[in-house]
Amino acid sequence: MNILIAEDDRMIQVIHREVMKSFGFKFDMASNGKQAVEYAWQNQGKYDCCLMDVNMPEMNGIEATRVIRKISSYYFPILALTSNESHRKACFAAGVDDFAKKPCSRSELFDRIKKLSVKAYKLITKSSSFGVKEVMPVDKQQAEELRELARKNLCKMVLFENPNRALIVHKNTINKISHDFNVKGQLLTTFLNRDEDKPTLCHLFKESSNLLPQTLLTENEYSNMLANEDQELDRYTELSLKATDEE
């Protein structure tokens, strides 16, 4: 995680530094809104989230947010942090994604960052390997779509470098695919595409770069498979990027 922090208070800067280090996040620190805009402009595509103070010298956080939304070619979520509740409406009008009142506890800050910075996942399949790449949403609308999926324990999975071949799957589906390919050595794995309008059973071949046969499911078939897959996927909580000695 790479975080852009805009905060003018020296003591709060120290706190932010310690908190980000405890989270294991990398960060850049701006002391005012103007510096935050410069960081965003010079580091396009770098940041997963921004913590934006509102009352700052030279340029306040509301104006900085407005400028960042205009000049940045890459979207990233912005969390407004202020002790003044009256700034809420102006912050959202400028383009922030969330609003939190100071002081914000460590656990609340972590939860808000994680919820805001949700991403899609792109599968990289080759004959000898399998990998996963996180993909930032392109705009606020797509980000909110991904957050809504996350609230339902779902995620969006992109296949074969083609955004039009994105599937809606259980949040642990990618973990199971990685286990089947990298640990079990399977050449084929199956999973559900949970598109409410057109649910399908998908067959993914490890050695194929563009083939994904799908079987349309009836309502009853989908309901039964959904319950079984939910139970199975509870076991796959982490990616398996290489085989372990035990397995």
XYZ file of C-alpha atoms in Angstrom:
247
model
C 0.000 0.000 0.000
C 1.246 3.471 -0.921
C -0.487 6.295 0.937
C -0.367 10.052 0.250
C -0.805 12.013 3.495
C -1.615 15.733 3.526
C -1.285 17.173 7.047
C 0.250 20.416 8.312
C 0.293 19.689 12.063
C 3.765 18.397 13.020
C 2.511 16.289 15.916
C -0.153 14.610 13.776
C 2.488 14.003 11.098
C 4.543 12.077 13.657
C 1.482 10.032 14.618
C 0.671 9.294 10.964
C 4.239 8.135 10.347
C 4.149 5.704 13.255
C 0.696 4.412 12.327
C 1.605 3.846 8.657
C 4.765 1.996 9.683
C 2.746 -0.201 12.044
C 0.380 -1.018 9.149
C 3.315 -1.847 6.892
C 2.268 0.896 4.443
C 4.614 3.111 2.444
C 3.737 6.801 2.396
C 4.599 10.307 1.223
C 3.968 13.246 3.584
C 2.751 16.622 2.293
C 2.602 19.574 4.688
C -0.093 21.458 2.793
C -2.555 21.067 -0.051
C -0.202 22.494 -2.645
C 2.437 19.870 -1.844
C -0.235 17.153 -1.976
C -1.175 18.273 -5.499
C 2.497 18.203 -6.527
C 2.944 14.668 -5.143
C -0.167 13.473 -6.991
C 0.988 15.065 -10.248
C 4.557 13.744 -10.037
C 3.571 10.214 -8.968
C 0.702 9.312 -11.280
C -0.612 5.828 -10.552
C 1.454 5.375 -7.380
C -1.042 5.904 -4.568
C -3.636 3.472 -3.249
C -5.265 6.080 -0.995
C -4.884 9.659 0.256
C -5.476 10.983 3.782
C -6.440 14.620 3.282
C -6.543 17.140 6.120
C -8.922 20.033 5.403
C -7.489 23.088 7.196
C -3.985 23.595 5.788
C -1.908 26.614 4.719
C -1.277 27.686 1.108
C -4.031 25.383 -0.182
C -6.685 23.664 1.929
C -7.690 20.051 1.523
C -10.960 20.808 -0.266
C -9.230 22.801 -2.991
C -6.385 20.272 -3.188
C -8.908 17.476 -3.737
C -10.636 19.481 -6.454
C -7.327 20.075 -8.254
C -6.161 16.460 -7.918
C -9.400 15.221 -9.463
C -8.811 17.542 -12.437
C -5.118 16.897 -13.110
C -4.581 13.241 -12.204
C -4.927 10.682 -14.985
C -5.158 7.914 -12.386
C -7.934 7.654 -9.840
C -7.167 6.991 -6.188
C -9.554 7.295 -3.205
C -9.316 10.316 -0.903
C -10.306 10.211 2.761
C -10.980 13.643 4.258
C -9.829 13.985 7.877
C -11.007 16.984 9.929
C -12.358 17.909 13.330
C -14.966 20.165 11.725
C -18.148 18.324 10.731
C -19.356 21.363 8.775
C -16.788 20.605 6.033
C -18.500 17.321 5.102
C -20.688 18.618 2.250
C -17.896 20.673 0.652
C -15.476 17.740 0.873
C -17.778 15.376 -0.999
C -18.587 18.073 -3.545
C -14.839 18.441 -4.209
C -14.469 14.713 -4.872
C -13.473 12.887 -1.664
C -14.620 9.297 -1.263
C -15.051 9.259 2.503
C -15.088 11.627 5.464
C -13.825 10.983 9.010
C -13.722 13.215 12.048
C -10.512 13.694 14.006
C -9.379 12.111 16.185
C -9.609 8.881 14.196
C -8.544 5.703 16.017
C -5.876 3.431 14.557
C -8.351 0.606 13.935
C -10.927 2.895 12.322
C -8.294 4.435 10.058
C -7.048 1.003 8.970
C -10.590 -0.206 8.217
C -11.445 2.902 6.220
C -8.265 2.680 4.132
C -8.808 -0.998 3.371
C -12.450 -0.478 2.399
C -11.640 2.508 0.205
C -8.674 0.942 -1.590
C -10.455 -2.188 -2.862
C -9.249 -3.317 -6.298
C -10.091 -5.700 -9.092
C -7.814 -8.686 -9.764
C -6.223 -9.695 -13.042
C -5.237 -13.329 -13.542
C -1.961 -14.041 -15.299
C -1.916 -17.622 -16.584
C 1.041 -19.258 -18.298
C 1.996 -22.854 -18.920
C 4.574 -22.815 -16.119
C 3.093 -20.311 -13.677
C 0.048 -18.504 -12.345
C -0.048 -15.032 -10.881
C -2.407 -12.303 -9.724
C -2.130 -8.548 -10.261
C -4.176 -5.932 -8.433
C -5.879 -3.419 -10.714
C -6.924 0.027 -9.502
C -10.407 1.231 -10.458
C -10.367 3.801 -13.243
C -12.792 6.218 -11.573
C -14.979 6.809 -8.541
C -17.969 5.006 -10.045
C -15.986 1.829 -10.685
C -14.439 2.078 -7.219
C -17.875 2.228 -5.598
C -18.938 -0.790 -7.659
C -15.955 -2.748 -6.298
C -16.723 -1.614 -2.733
C -20.317 -2.759 -3.086
C -19.091 -6.166 -4.272
C -16.663 -6.334 -1.348
C -19.520 -5.716 1.081
C -21.085 -8.901 -0.333
C -17.792 -10.861 -0.037
C -17.367 -10.698 -3.811
C -14.722 -9.273 -6.144
C -14.168 -8.617 -9.833
C -11.706 -10.838 -11.685
C -10.279 -9.853 -15.088
C -9.121 -12.580 -17.461
C -6.705 -12.617 -20.388
C -5.844 -8.888 -20.302
C -9.414 -8.158 -21.412
C -11.498 -5.848 -19.173
C -14.602 -6.994 -21.050
C -14.034 -10.505 -19.744
C -14.413 -9.576 -16.106
C -16.232 -11.995 -13.835
C -17.874 -11.512 -10.461
C -16.615 -14.177 -8.078
C -16.368 -15.010 -4.381
C -13.537 -13.101 -2.683
C -11.643 -16.379 -2.096
C -12.026 -17.759 -5.627
C -8.611 -16.465 -6.698
C -7.049 -18.141 -3.658
C -8.592 -21.479 -4.663
C -7.443 -21.091 -8.276
C -3.893 -20.390 -7.085
C -4.027 -23.473 -4.843
C -5.347 -25.725 -7.611
C -2.700 -24.587 -10.108
C 0.345 -23.959 -7.916
C -0.065 -26.488 -5.137
C -2.139 -29.345 -6.557
C -0.646 -28.988 -10.026
C -4.042 -29.159 -11.725
C -4.397 -28.026 -15.315
C -8.098 -27.228 -14.917
C -10.131 -25.567 -12.189
C -13.799 -24.644 -11.945
C -15.625 -21.826 -10.161
C -18.856 -19.847 -10.263
C -19.337 -16.569 -12.080
C -21.807 -14.904 -9.720
C -23.304 -12.451 -12.175
C -26.889 -12.123 -10.938
C -28.244 -11.767 -14.474
C -26.319 -14.657 -15.999
C -24.646 -17.016 -13.484
C -22.332 -19.599 -15.033
C -19.997 -22.422 -14.118
C -16.547 -21.489 -15.453
C -13.770 -23.865 -16.568
C -10.324 -22.261 -16.466
C -7.351 -24.021 -18.072
C -3.920 -23.158 -16.729
C -2.190 -23.402 -20.079
C -4.747 -21.360 -22.012
C -4.384 -17.633 -22.533
C -7.874 -17.009 -23.941
C -10.131 -20.035 -23.403
C -12.814 -19.995 -20.714
C -15.761 -22.349 -21.388
C -18.856 -21.418 -19.358
C -22.032 -23.370 -18.649
C -25.243 -21.441 -18.087
C -26.994 -22.486 -14.878
C -30.651 -22.728 -13.994
C -31.838 -21.013 -10.830
C -31.906 -24.299 -8.915
C -28.493 -25.399 -10.188
C -26.973 -22.066 -9.263
C -28.533 -22.075 -5.793
C -27.176 -25.546 -5.002
C -23.706 -24.833 -6.387
C -23.575 -21.495 -4.567
C -24.052 -23.098 -1.166
C -21.454 -25.782 -1.902
C -18.889 -23.293 -3.208
C -19.388 -20.957 -0.233
C -18.596 -23.825 2.109
C -15.576 -24.957 0.100
C -14.072 -21.474 -0.313
C -14.043 -20.820 3.428
C -10.895 -22.988 3.474
C -8.986 -20.797 1.005
C -8.084 -17.632 2.892
C -4.703 -16.914 1.266
C -3.006 -17.072 -2.128
C -0.749 -20.042 -2.841
C 1.841 -18.692 -5.232
C 4.087 -21.735 -4.995
C 3.881 -25.285 -3.727
C 4.766 -25.898 -0.084
C 6.971 -28.733 1.187
C 4.078 -30.154 3.181
C 1.890 -30.423 0.139
